[in-house]
Structures are given as C-alpha cells and as structure tokens.
Amino acid sequence: QLSPNPELYNEVASALLENQKERVNIDEVRESAAWSKRALQLLPEFAPAYCNLGAAFILLKQNENAAECFRKACAIDPTLD
C-alpha cells in the first residue's frame, strides 16, 4: 500500500528518477507513475507529483501526457524551473 506521506513519496520518487538516469527499468517507471498518481489523488495541488509523473511519462514515451503534467505543475507553482 502506498504511503499518504507526500514527503516520503517525493523522496522515493526522486530517488527512483535518479536511478533511472543510469538504467531505465520500465516496471520501475510504471511504479513511479503509480506513486505519482496516488500522491495526486491525496494532494491534487502537489506540483512535484506532476513533475515526477511527467518524467515517468517521458521515459514511457508518452510525451503528450508528460507535457500536460508539466503544464499542470507550472500552473500550480510558477516558480518551477
């Protein structure tokens, strides 16, 4: 079961994305996307979850979905770079 703790989620998702830089494991990318989606169910205005979901979509070659996630993240937090 996924933890509702957004700080823990963000730490785990960030570590997973760092790991993906070296080796992309599609199952891990899908798991990361699932964590992001769960975080957004719990905290719909949590911009980092949209960023992490967007990154997962890029790795899954779903660029339109990724772009939409990044747009939503920037709409929530315009200071994101």
PDB file of C-alpha atoms in Angstrom:
ATOM      1  CA  GLN A   1       0.000   0.000   0.000  1.00  0.00           C
ATOM      2  CA  LEU A   2       1.276   3.476  -0.892  1.00  0.00           C
ATOM      3  CA  SER A   3       2.045   5.874   1.926  1.00  0.00           C
ATOM      4  CA  PRO A   4      -0.036   9.066   2.091  1.00  0.00           C
ATOM      5  CA  ASN A   5       3.054  10.955   3.313  1.00  0.00           C
ATOM      6  CA  PRO A   6       3.947  13.397   0.489  1.00  0.00           C
ATOM      7  CA  GLU A   7       7.477  13.972   1.792  1.00  0.00           C
ATOM      8  CA  LEU A   8       8.194  10.253   1.750  1.00  0.00           C
ATOM      9  CA  TYR A   9       6.595   9.933  -1.671  1.00  0.00           C
ATOM     10  CA  ASN A  10       8.720  12.756  -3.074  1.00  0.00           C
ATOM     11  CA  GLU A  11      11.916  11.300  -1.605  1.00  0.00           C
ATOM     12  CA  VAL A  12      11.212   7.842  -3.023  1.00  0.00           C
ATOM     13  CA  ALA A  13      10.126   9.170  -6.419  1.00  0.00           C
ATOM     14  CA  SER A  14      13.180  11.428  -6.656  1.00  0.00           C
ATOM     15  CA  ALA A  15      15.492   8.541  -5.781  1.00  0.00           C
ATOM     16  CA  LEU A  16      13.776   6.381  -8.376  1.00  0.00           C
ATOM     17  CA  LEU A  17      14.205   9.040 -11.046  1.00  0.00           C
ATOM     18  CA  GLU A  18      17.897   9.386 -10.145  1.00  0.00           C
ATOM     19  CA  ASN A  19      18.278   5.632 -10.538  1.00  0.00           C
ATOM     20  CA  GLN A  20      16.529   5.762 -13.905  1.00  0.00           C
ATOM     21  CA  LYS A  21      19.219   8.041 -15.268  1.00  0.00           C
ATOM     22  CA  GLU A  22      21.596   5.070 -15.202  1.00  0.00           C
ATOM     23  CA  ARG A  23      19.220   2.281 -16.181  1.00  0.00           C
ATOM     24  CA  VAL A  24      15.635   2.534 -17.256  1.00  0.00           C
ATOM     25  CA  ASN A  25      13.529  -0.290 -15.890  1.00  0.00           C
ATOM     26  CA  ILE A  26      10.034   0.028 -17.340  1.00  0.00           C
ATOM     27  CA  ASP A  27       8.459  -1.702 -14.352  1.00  0.00           C
ATOM     28  CA  GLU A  28      10.077   0.827 -12.009  1.00  0.00           C
ATOM     29  CA  VAL A  29       8.950   3.699 -14.239  1.00  0.00           C
ATOM     30  CA  ARG A  30       5.391   2.394 -14.141  1.00  0.00           C
ATOM     31  CA  GLU A  31       5.655   2.046 -10.363  1.00  0.00           C
ATOM     32  CA  SER A  32       6.913   5.621 -10.129  1.00  0.00           C
ATOM     33  CA  ALA A  33       3.946   6.774 -12.217  1.00  0.00           C
ATOM     34  CA  ALA A  34       1.597   4.882  -9.895  1.00  0.00           C
ATOM     35  CA  TRP A  35       3.134   6.625  -6.876  1.00  0.00           C
ATOM     36  CA  SER A  36       2.711   9.977  -8.577  1.00  0.00           C
ATOM     37  CA  LYS A  37      -0.919   9.287  -9.440  1.00  0.00           C
ATOM     38  CA  ARG A  38      -1.631   8.180  -5.874  1.00  0.00           C
ATOM     39  CA  ALA A  39       0.028  11.302  -4.481  1.00  0.00           C
ATOM     40  CA  LEU A  40      -2.157  13.427  -6.765  1.00  0.00           C
ATOM     41  CA  GLN A  41      -5.281  11.637  -5.530  1.00  0.00           C
ATOM     42  CA  LEU A  42      -4.304  12.574  -1.993  1.00  0.00           C
ATOM     43  CA  LEU A  43      -2.929  16.047  -2.778  1.00  0.00           C
ATOM     44  CA  PRO A  44      -4.227  17.307  -6.135  1.00  0.00           C
ATOM     45  CA  GLU A  45      -2.215  20.546  -5.857  1.00  0.00           C
ATOM     46  CA  PHE A  46       1.146  18.812  -5.190  1.00  0.00           C
ATOM     47  CA  ALA A  47       3.225  20.165  -8.084  1.00  0.00           C
ATOM     48  CA  PRO A  48       6.239  17.839  -7.552  1.00  0.00           C
ATOM     49  CA  ALA A  49       3.966  14.849  -8.178  1.00  0.00           C
ATOM     50  CA  TYR A  50       3.033  16.293 -11.577  1.00  0.00           C
ATOM     51  CA  CYS A  51       6.741  16.799 -12.332  1.00  0.00           C
ATOM     52  CA  ASN A  52       7.591  13.221 -11.377  1.00  0.00           C
ATOM     53  CA  LEU A  53       4.637  11.853 -13.321  1.00  0.00           C
ATOM     54  CA  GLY A  54       5.735  13.906 -16.323  1.00  0.00           C
ATOM     55  CA  ALA A  55       9.236  12.481 -16.072  1.00  0.00           C
ATOM     56  CA  ALA A  56       7.813   8.961 -15.927  1.00  0.00           C
ATOM     57  CA  PHE A  57       5.664   9.665 -18.991  1.00  0.00           C
ATOM     58  CA  ILE A  58       8.753  10.837 -20.886  1.00  0.00           C
ATOM     59  CA  LEU A  59      10.509   7.569 -20.082  1.00  0.00           C
ATOM     60  CA  LEU A  60       7.379   5.707 -21.189  1.00  0.00           C
ATOM     61  CA  LYS A  61       7.421   7.713 -24.446  1.00  0.00           C
ATOM     62  CA  GLN A  62       4.069   9.355 -23.655  1.00  0.00           C
ATOM     63  CA  ASN A  63       5.161  12.885 -24.488  1.00  0.00           C
ATOM     64  CA  GLU A  64       1.694  14.462 -24.701  1.00  0.00           C
ATOM     65  CA  ASN A  65       0.849  13.175 -21.226  1.00  0.00           C
ATOM     66  CA  ALA A  66       4.216  14.412 -19.979  1.00  0.00           C
ATOM     67  CA  ALA A  67       3.639  17.894 -21.392  1.00  0.00           C
ATOM     68  CA  GLU A  68       0.221  18.075 -19.731  1.00  0.00           C
ATOM     69  CA  CYS A  69       1.737  17.106 -16.370  1.00  0.00           C
ATOM     70  CA  PHE A  70       4.430  19.759 -16.674  1.00  0.00           C
ATOM     71  CA  ARG A  71       1.808  22.386 -17.629  1.00  0.00           C
ATOM     72  CA  LYS A  72      -0.244  21.485 -14.552  1.00  0.00           C
ATOM     73  CA  ALA A  73       2.829  21.606 -12.310  1.00  0.00           C
ATOM     74  CA  CYS A  74       3.746  25.079 -13.584  1.00  0.00           C
ATOM     75  CA  ALA A  75       0.165  26.298 -13.200  1.00  0.00           C
ATOM     76  CA  ILE A  76       0.236  25.220  -9.549  1.00  0.00           C
ATOM     77  CA  ASP A  77       3.754  26.519  -8.883  1.00  0.00           C
ATOM     78  CA  PRO A  78       5.024  29.070 -11.419  1.00  0.00           C
ATOM     79  CA  THR A  79       8.449  29.096  -9.706  1.00  0.00           C
ATOM     80  CA  LEU A  80       9.259  25.606 -11.004  1.00  0.00           C
ATOM     81  CA  ASP A  81      12.115  25.530 -13.457  1.00  0.00           C
TER      82      ASP A  81
END
